[in-house]
Amino acid sequence: MTADPRDLMPAVLSLKAGLGRLDLSRGLGIVPGPGCEAPAELLRTWLAADLPATVVQAQLASGEGVPVLRLGLEAGLVLPSPPGAPEEARREAYRLDLGPGGGSLVAGWVEGLFRGAACLRQLVLSAVSAPGEGLPAIAACRIEDSPRFPWRGLMLDTARNFFEPAFIERLLDLAALHRLNVFHWHLTDDQAWRLDLPGLPELARLGGRRLDRRYNVERWKTGSYSAADVGRIVAYAAARGITVVPEVETPGHVVALLSSHPELSCAAAMAGPGASVQFSPEDRYGIFEDILCAGNDEVFALLDKVFEGLCALFPGPWVHVGGDEAPKARWRECPRCAKRREALGLGPDEAGLESLQAWFMGRVGSLLAARGKRMLGWDEILDAGVPGAGSMAIPADALVMSWRGYEGGAAGARRGHGVVMCPQTKACYLDHKQADRPGEAGQLGVCTLRDSWSFEPVPPGLGPEEEARILGGQANLWSEQLYSESVVEYMAFPRLCALAEAFWRPRARGDYQAFLARLEVHKARLDRLGVNYRKALSD
Ligand code: ACM
Ligand code: ZN
């Protein structure tokens, strides 16, 4: 069939129809200019996967008469951009011209070429999705496109359930198809520590297996990512213009870490010298009181070794250090934490304990800063509430991930931090149910397709300077109930399509009915890729 560029997902910023169409029945040659090899290679990989084998063979055999797409980088190229989009987002702008002879994909930066390649892949998938309806072709067009936000993320929790590297690569491919550019990899939690770091084998050996007692059956869910796995996944992401942000939870959500290092708990300090305390990775879900002891310098010595290994594996600029849901019950009782508090001049009240967490996060942040990395944390890292409080403050350049709602993001932006918005309140939590119906899969809340599509990443009430600190949004896949790869896909799609659009489009969001009509076309692309999206029509 002839693919229609009006059906792209997310919708593009500017589209003009051209004359004729690009016939794909003899294939499409990809010709990169200088600096364009990586997106050209990605396009060749995608075309080989998506075009029928006969077309690929015909292209290889003939060469002659095959339409050609030229990729080019043009310094200083000016393209339209959504109002208020920051300079950083303009790096992803591109122009895609398609017509009977092939066409061109040009951008000012290579990032833009990856986004344009994703658009072309969607059009190719549509062209081949209804083989009975004529030759595979794309209606001639000029697309000029650019995102509103520079951070368009997807988080996968690989602690509660383990996912094979090949499935993570599949998700990265699907993220790239929707023009997302960040993969946030949740690697550690109470239930498991999944990162097998050179020199620290005990972390994954003891922490990388959790009991699963569902259905009255006890079985160990084991799995961790080796340095080689991480290297492959980071390279796979980079080949799609996606940055990987690893997350190591501190000071809470660490029971699996304590299973290999019980001496770092407050319980060990409270038990006294020579007494033994033990932990196993949690097989329950929830929030647990055993967190890292703030009074024990060995905690920071171990984290420093963890970051040494981790920073060697993840080349991106950010490392997520958690910070969420850290109950203070142990810190309140622990003699070592009391000593630390007193040394810092903090009281034993709630404010003092929250400030102790700010100090803790600040110290973790400085370990990263020493390695040239920026810290990122859940919005609890702001709870101490004292900007400029010297050693009790998180680093000024820390990024805040606003998950409890919009308030953390607004507070972070007011205090000068960069902010990523992923509120669980009816928008970005893809573990929530997709419909408020008995029997619908999901946990903890309801987030419909329309909720996700309606998401506005900028919290209300911010001035222009503060608004500029909102870097974008993120979809979060918590995996307590994601028992298999196909369940991940069911929960992610089609809401991820809606969120990708919410992170890309200009503020004036358009029309939900038009989105639904485009989604119908897009579903044929997902079908072609075998994605197990939720098929029910209503919320
Ligand atoms: C979170 O959902 N606890 C960040
Ligand atoms: Zn302690």
XYZ file of C-alpha atoms and ligand atoms in Angstrom:
544
model
C 0.000 0.000 0.000
C 1.021 3.651 -0.156
C 2.041 4.904 3.305
C 0.645 8.294 4.281
C 3.021 10.539 6.284
C 0.020 12.117 8.022
C -0.149 8.918 10.089
C 3.222 9.220 11.817
C 3.476 8.552 15.557
C 4.261 10.957 17.195
C 2.771 13.402 14.668
C 5.464 15.495 12.979
C 5.761 19.273 13.364
C 5.455 20.193 9.688
C 4.396 18.153 6.681
C 3.944 19.101 3.027
C 2.662 16.709 0.401
C 4.852 16.233 -2.717
C 4.223 14.888 -6.190
C 4.021 11.150 -6.820
C 5.340 8.464 -4.557
C 8.436 6.549 -3.609
C 8.083 2.973 -4.880
C 9.848 0.552 -2.537
C 9.365 -2.591 -4.615
C 12.992 -2.566 -5.775
C 14.315 -1.516 -2.363
C 15.907 1.731 -1.223
C 19.621 2.429 -1.406
C 21.113 4.321 1.556
C 23.976 6.704 0.749
C 25.567 8.434 3.757
C 27.473 11.696 3.593
C 30.401 12.389 5.974
C 29.510 11.696 9.636
C 26.261 9.894 8.737
C 27.463 6.272 8.838
C 25.744 5.309 12.129
C 22.197 6.344 11.164
C 22.791 4.937 7.654
C 23.769 1.573 9.149
C 20.669 1.655 11.369
C 18.445 2.351 8.362
C 20.038 -0.521 6.429
C 19.399 -2.842 9.401
C 15.780 -1.740 9.649
C 15.124 -1.958 5.893
C 16.603 -5.465 5.777
C 14.294 -6.491 8.633
C 11.158 -4.784 7.314
C 11.184 -5.123 3.534
C 10.191 -8.488 2.097
C 13.191 -10.713 1.394
C 12.494 -10.576 -2.361
C 12.780 -6.788 -2.316
C 16.039 -6.877 -0.357
C 17.455 -9.422 -2.817
C 16.292 -7.379 -5.810
C 18.018 -4.300 -4.382
C 21.257 -6.191 -3.810
C 21.149 -7.816 -7.252
C 20.337 -4.834 -9.414
C 21.574 -1.588 -7.863
C 20.471 -0.034 -11.165
C 17.248 1.926 -10.975
C 16.955 1.480 -7.227
C 15.778 4.698 -5.542
C 18.347 6.244 -3.238
C 18.077 8.105 0.072
C 21.021 10.432 0.759
C 21.895 11.260 4.350
C 23.654 14.524 5.090
C 24.802 16.765 7.935
C 24.560 20.499 7.282
C 26.119 22.744 9.932
C 23.912 25.748 10.630
C 20.818 24.215 9.033
C 17.775 26.119 10.333
C 14.615 24.069 10.799
C 11.313 24.907 12.476
C 11.078 24.090 16.167
C 8.181 24.065 18.673
C 7.801 27.353 20.610
C 9.998 27.405 23.722
C 12.008 24.300 22.768
C 15.577 24.600 24.123
C 18.713 24.569 21.978
C 19.430 20.998 23.112
C 16.152 19.758 21.595
C 17.079 21.369 18.262
C 19.925 18.891 17.904
C 17.203 16.373 17.048
C 15.608 18.394 14.251
C 15.649 16.870 10.764
C 14.246 17.268 7.258
C 13.065 14.223 5.326
C 12.275 14.640 1.612
C 10.777 11.626 -0.154
C 9.752 11.326 -3.799
C 9.882 9.018 -6.847
C 13.700 8.976 -7.113
C 14.297 8.403 -3.399
C 15.087 11.505 -1.393
C 17.214 12.967 1.358
C 17.453 13.060 5.125
C 19.373 16.058 6.444
C 20.018 17.487 9.895
C 22.369 19.836 11.717
C 23.458 17.088 14.135
C 23.574 13.318 13.889
C 20.851 13.026 16.585
C 18.376 14.474 14.091
C 19.261 11.793 11.549
C 18.305 9.056 14.052
C 14.867 10.660 14.545
C 14.324 11.053 10.802
C 15.365 7.416 10.308
C 12.647 6.375 12.793
C 10.043 8.262 10.745
C 11.179 6.566 7.582
C 10.979 3.183 9.316
C 7.360 3.852 10.302
C 6.511 4.723 6.696
C 8.251 1.589 5.397
C 6.366 -0.555 7.947
C 3.084 0.939 6.743
C 4.028 0.461 3.093
C 4.604 -3.272 3.588
C 1.813 -3.901 6.098
C -1.007 -4.666 3.625
C 0.668 -6.695 0.853
C -2.593 -7.246 -1.052
C -3.120 -3.528 -1.537
C -0.718 -2.645 -4.327
C 3.014 -2.014 -4.420
C 4.777 -0.943 -1.236
C 5.234 2.817 -1.568
C 5.359 6.088 0.388
C 3.464 9.226 -0.662
C 5.950 11.949 -1.669
C 6.446 14.493 1.123
C 8.668 16.995 2.896
C 8.783 16.551 6.681
C 10.438 19.152 8.916
C 10.395 18.059 12.502
C 11.862 18.788 15.919
C 10.895 17.888 19.516
C 9.690 20.200 22.267
C 11.763 18.422 24.977
C 15.305 17.027 24.955
C 14.550 14.198 27.483
C 12.060 11.603 26.255
C 12.638 8.576 28.398
C 11.590 5.007 29.059
C 12.414 3.291 32.360
C 12.449 -0.493 32.806
C 12.634 -2.083 36.268
C 14.820 -5.158 35.824
C 15.052 -5.824 39.578
C 11.549 -7.103 40.417
C 11.625 -9.225 37.292
C 14.651 -10.015 35.148
C 14.553 -9.458 31.402
C 16.983 -10.982 28.932
C 19.352 -8.591 27.123
C 17.726 -9.520 23.785
C 14.371 -8.272 25.070
C 15.927 -5.018 26.285
C 17.284 -4.583 22.759
C 13.790 -5.137 21.362
C 12.435 -2.462 23.698
C 15.220 -0.094 22.639
C 14.245 -0.640 19.007
C 10.621 0.154 19.856
C 11.646 3.213 21.880
C 13.712 4.485 18.934
C 10.760 3.902 16.592
C 8.794 6.387 18.753
C 11.673 8.909 18.764
C 12.489 8.395 22.454
C 16.099 9.121 23.380
C 16.758 7.965 26.985
C 16.690 4.445 28.455
C 16.613 4.555 32.265
C 17.728 1.138 33.483
C 16.536 0.352 37.023
C 19.175 -2.206 38.015
C 18.836 -2.617 41.774
C 16.054 -2.754 44.338
C 14.990 -4.635 47.473
C 14.189 -7.728 45.413
C 17.390 -7.981 43.368
C 20.765 -6.505 42.444
C 21.175 -7.182 38.717
C 24.549 -5.597 37.878
C 27.474 -8.031 37.897
C 30.389 -5.641 38.321
C 33.985 -6.708 37.767
C 35.720 -6.883 41.156
C 32.437 -7.042 43.125
C 31.047 -10.474 42.202
C 29.236 -10.933 45.534
C 26.705 -8.200 44.691
C 25.020 -10.127 41.878
C 25.890 -13.603 43.172
C 23.957 -13.090 46.404
C 21.667 -10.245 45.347
C 20.779 -11.306 41.791
C 18.257 -13.953 42.737
C 14.887 -13.456 44.362
C 12.283 -15.872 45.552
C 8.990 -15.761 43.723
C 6.191 -17.297 45.779
C 3.284 -16.588 43.457
C 0.885 -19.430 42.863
C 2.201 -21.199 46.015
C 5.272 -22.227 44.065
C 8.688 -21.268 45.308
C 11.155 -20.619 42.575
C 14.280 -18.547 42.332
C 14.212 -15.821 39.744
C 17.868 -15.467 38.954
C 19.611 -13.177 36.557
C 22.142 -10.417 36.297
C 23.784 -8.397 33.569
C 27.484 -8.995 32.974
C 29.856 -6.256 31.843
C 29.628 -7.779 28.351
C 25.786 -7.630 28.432
C 25.904 -3.983 29.483
C 28.457 -3.166 26.794
C 26.242 -4.710 24.107
C 23.097 -2.971 25.331
C 24.790 0.424 25.646
C 26.172 0.032 22.102
C 22.766 -1.080 20.785
C 21.182 2.010 22.355
C 23.888 4.319 21.001
C 23.344 2.899 17.515
C 19.750 4.193 17.851
C 20.662 7.597 19.309
C 19.557 6.538 22.806
C 21.475 7.379 25.996
C 21.418 4.793 28.800
C 21.025 6.068 32.373
C 21.801 3.353 34.953
C 20.109 3.462 38.348
C 21.545 2.159 41.602
C 19.135 2.775 44.474
C 20.418 4.512 47.647
C 19.891 4.802 50.616
C 16.603 2.806 50.511
C 15.403 -0.072 48.309
C 18.658 -1.859 49.145
C 17.693 -5.152 50.817
C 19.279 -7.127 47.945
C 22.496 -5.114 48.401
C 22.411 -5.831 52.147
C 22.173 -9.561 51.352
C 25.820 -9.411 50.254
C 26.867 -6.555 52.580
C 24.840 -6.852 55.817
C 27.566 -4.876 57.621
C 26.307 -1.721 55.849
C 22.922 -1.847 57.607
C 21.910 0.068 60.729
C 20.835 -3.323 62.103
C 24.523 -4.334 62.155
C 25.414 -1.146 64.044
C 22.584 -1.763 66.502
C 23.535 -5.431 67.016
C 27.032 -4.398 68.036
C 30.521 -5.770 67.228
C 30.731 -9.483 66.557
C 26.961 -9.986 66.214
C 25.770 -11.291 62.876
C 22.827 -9.914 60.891
C 21.598 -11.421 57.645
C 19.418 -10.336 54.761
C 18.010 -12.058 51.677
C 16.597 -10.314 48.620
C 12.956 -9.516 49.382
C 10.251 -11.707 47.909
C 7.575 -9.285 49.109
C 6.801 -5.917 47.517
C 6.556 -2.593 49.318
C 8.811 -0.231 51.216
C 11.309 -1.718 53.664
C 12.867 -0.133 56.727
C 16.374 -1.559 56.336
C 18.337 1.067 54.457
C 22.035 1.942 54.176
C 23.514 3.267 57.423
C 24.256 6.993 57.124
C 26.842 6.779 59.904
C 29.058 4.123 58.326
C 31.845 5.374 56.019
C 32.157 1.882 54.551
C 28.828 2.564 52.789
C 30.453 5.320 50.742
C 33.597 3.243 50.196
C 31.486 0.454 48.651
C 29.383 2.893 46.603
C 32.609 4.440 45.318
C 33.750 1.015 44.070
C 30.313 0.406 42.539
C 30.487 3.748 40.699
C 34.025 3.026 39.553
C 32.800 -0.154 37.842
C 29.546 1.365 36.665
C 31.069 4.531 35.174
C 33.461 2.372 33.166
C 30.454 0.581 31.621
C 28.020 3.465 31.058
C 29.451 6.346 29.012
C 26.417 8.649 29.425
C 26.581 11.814 31.555
C 24.029 10.827 34.227
C 23.774 8.212 36.968
C 20.504 7.761 38.855
C 21.027 7.157 42.584
C 17.429 6.607 43.669
C 16.625 8.477 46.866
C 12.941 7.513 46.975
C 10.981 5.823 49.738
C 13.729 5.698 52.375
C 11.978 5.287 55.764
C 13.901 6.827 58.642
C 12.949 4.251 61.314
C 16.441 2.702 61.415
C 18.288 6.037 61.200
C 16.230 7.207 64.199
C 17.392 4.260 66.343
C 20.918 3.635 65.072
C 23.837 4.796 67.278
C 26.133 5.362 64.275
C 23.513 7.473 62.483
C 23.025 9.455 65.721
C 26.757 10.185 65.835
C 26.706 11.366 62.236
C 23.696 13.576 62.880
C 25.343 15.140 65.907
C 28.564 15.752 63.992
C 26.519 17.563 61.328
C 24.578 19.569 63.933
C 21.246 17.938 63.018
C 18.474 17.183 65.523
C 16.752 13.794 66.072
C 13.438 15.125 64.670
C 11.958 14.547 61.170
C 13.680 17.655 59.784
C 17.037 16.449 61.069
C 16.556 12.992 59.554
C 15.489 14.439 56.180
C 18.560 16.696 56.254
C 20.642 13.613 56.978
C 19.286 12.121 53.746
C 20.154 15.330 51.867
C 23.690 15.048 53.291
C 23.790 11.363 52.266
C 22.657 12.167 48.704
C 25.145 15.043 48.545
C 27.964 12.677 49.460
C 26.811 10.151 46.864
C 26.597 12.985 44.323
C 30.170 14.034 45.089
C 31.397 10.481 44.396
C 29.846 10.809 40.942
C 31.078 14.371 40.395
C 34.624 13.116 41.057
C 34.096 10.803 38.055
C 32.687 13.556 35.844
C 29.073 12.303 36.133
C 25.906 14.113 37.140
C 23.558 12.717 39.746
C 19.887 12.146 39.147
C 17.395 11.237 41.869
C 13.691 10.733 42.602
C 11.971 13.840 43.963
C 12.494 12.867 47.639
C 16.052 14.201 47.219
C 14.469 17.651 47.666
C 12.636 16.792 50.892
C 15.163 18.441 53.213
C 14.008 21.648 51.579
C 17.034 23.829 52.221
C 18.659 25.298 49.127
C 22.276 26.299 49.623
C 22.570 24.457 52.936
C 26.249 23.682 52.432
C 27.076 20.069 53.165
C 23.363 19.255 53.675
C 22.431 20.117 50.089
C 22.269 17.902 47.042
C 24.581 19.071 44.215
C 23.304 22.177 42.429
C 23.466 20.378 39.084
C 21.541 17.291 40.292
C 18.571 16.386 38.109
C 15.264 15.698 39.821
C 12.844 13.044 38.606
C 9.337 14.081 39.662
C 7.305 10.925 40.324
C 5.000 11.566 43.312
C 3.116 14.178 41.308
C 3.942 17.546 39.782
C 5.043 19.299 43.010
C 8.539 17.791 43.168
C 9.189 18.931 39.616
C 7.913 22.433 40.321
C 10.011 22.671 43.516
C 13.084 21.359 41.715
C 12.720 23.874 38.890
C 12.196 26.734 41.396
C 15.409 25.736 43.151
C 17.355 25.719 39.898
C 17.536 21.989 39.183
C 16.917 20.366 35.825
C 13.778 18.236 36.049
C 12.376 15.157 34.310
C 8.623 14.710 34.776
C 7.181 11.224 35.265
C 4.265 11.755 37.661
C 2.482 8.610 38.764
C -0.703 10.654 38.906
C -2.486 9.522 35.769
C 0.224 9.961 33.204
C 3.548 8.151 33.179
C 3.264 4.985 35.327
C 2.708 2.174 32.852
C 2.383 -0.450 35.620
C -1.013 1.107 36.430
C -4.170 -0.393 34.940
C -5.173 0.832 31.480
C -8.852 0.839 32.401
C -10.850 1.093 35.628
C -12.367 -2.354 35.159
C -12.326 -5.558 37.196
C -9.882 -8.004 35.708
C -7.793 -5.366 33.945
C -4.066 -6.081 34.401
C -2.022 -3.646 36.444
C -1.311 -2.369 39.945
C -1.766 0.615 42.235
C -3.805 2.947 40.038
C -5.442 3.619 36.704
C -3.831 5.467 33.807
C -5.801 5.359 30.588
C -4.525 5.930 27.068
C -6.250 9.309 27.121
C -4.544 10.188 30.441
C -1.154 9.451 28.914
C -1.925 11.317 25.697
C -3.169 14.360 27.683
C 0.049 14.617 29.714
C 1.562 18.122 29.900
C 5.138 17.856 31.221
C 5.423 21.443 32.526
C 3.905 21.785 36.030
C 1.476 24.692 36.415
C 2.596 28.025 37.869
C 6.204 28.174 36.669
C 7.814 31.301 35.224
C 9.673 31.120 31.872
C 13.122 30.558 33.448
C 11.775 27.776 35.635
C 9.851 26.255 32.756
C 13.085 26.055 30.771
C 14.444 23.685 33.458
C 11.801 21.052 32.647
C 13.848 18.795 30.397
C 11.035 16.476 29.400
C 9.170 13.387 30.459
C 9.522 9.687 30.996
C 7.385 6.541 30.921
C 8.091 4.142 33.797
C 7.650 0.374 33.627
C 7.799 -0.972 37.188
C 7.942 -4.736 36.965
C 6.329 -6.187 40.106
C 3.599 -7.644 37.886
C 5.496 -7.776 34.597
C 5.901 -11.545 34.675
C 6.931 -11.955 31.056
C 8.092 -10.051 28.013
C 4.647 -10.106 26.427
C 3.147 -8.592 29.610
C 5.708 -5.763 29.403
C 4.534 -5.062 25.859
C 0.874 -5.242 26.882
C 1.404 -2.661 29.628
C 3.654 -0.415 27.524
C 1.562 -0.262 24.356
C -0.252 1.707 23.184
C 0.260 4.115 26.127
C 3.924 4.554 25.212
C 2.820 5.831 21.781
C 0.672 8.458 23.544
C 3.466 9.504 25.913
C 6.030 9.671 23.102
C 3.670 12.138 21.436
C 3.219 14.113 24.682
C 7.019 14.462 24.991
C 7.512 15.455 21.322
C 4.617 17.672 20.257
C 4.275 21.453 20.726
C 2.318 22.598 23.762
C -0.928 22.933 21.781
C -1.612 19.251 21.805
C -4.127 18.851 18.989
C -7.029 16.495 18.918
C -7.409 13.153 20.741
C -9.741 11.728 18.078
C -7.115 12.474 15.416
C -4.534 10.702 17.589
C -6.812 7.656 17.823
C -7.225 7.604 14.045
C -3.427 7.698 13.594
C -3.078 5.002 16.227
C -5.232 2.655 14.148
C -2.704 2.961 11.314
C 0.190 2.699 13.749
C -1.175 -0.557 15.178
C -0.529 -2.236 11.816
C 3.160 -1.283 12.272
C 3.153 -2.757 15.779
C 1.461 -5.885 14.388
C 4.165 -6.161 11.768
C 6.764 -6.092 14.598
C 4.767 -8.614 16.649
C 4.149 -6.227 19.552
C 1.596 -7.476 22.088
C -0.223 -4.151 22.604
C -3.546 -3.855 24.461
C -6.238 -4.296 21.832
C -9.399 -3.342 23.753
C -10.944 -0.286 22.140
C -12.297 1.466 25.234
C -10.693 2.659 28.479
C 9.008 5.259 42.692
O 8.007 4.953 42.020
N 9.170 4.774 43.906
C 10.016 6.137 42.177
Zn 22.788 3.727 60.902
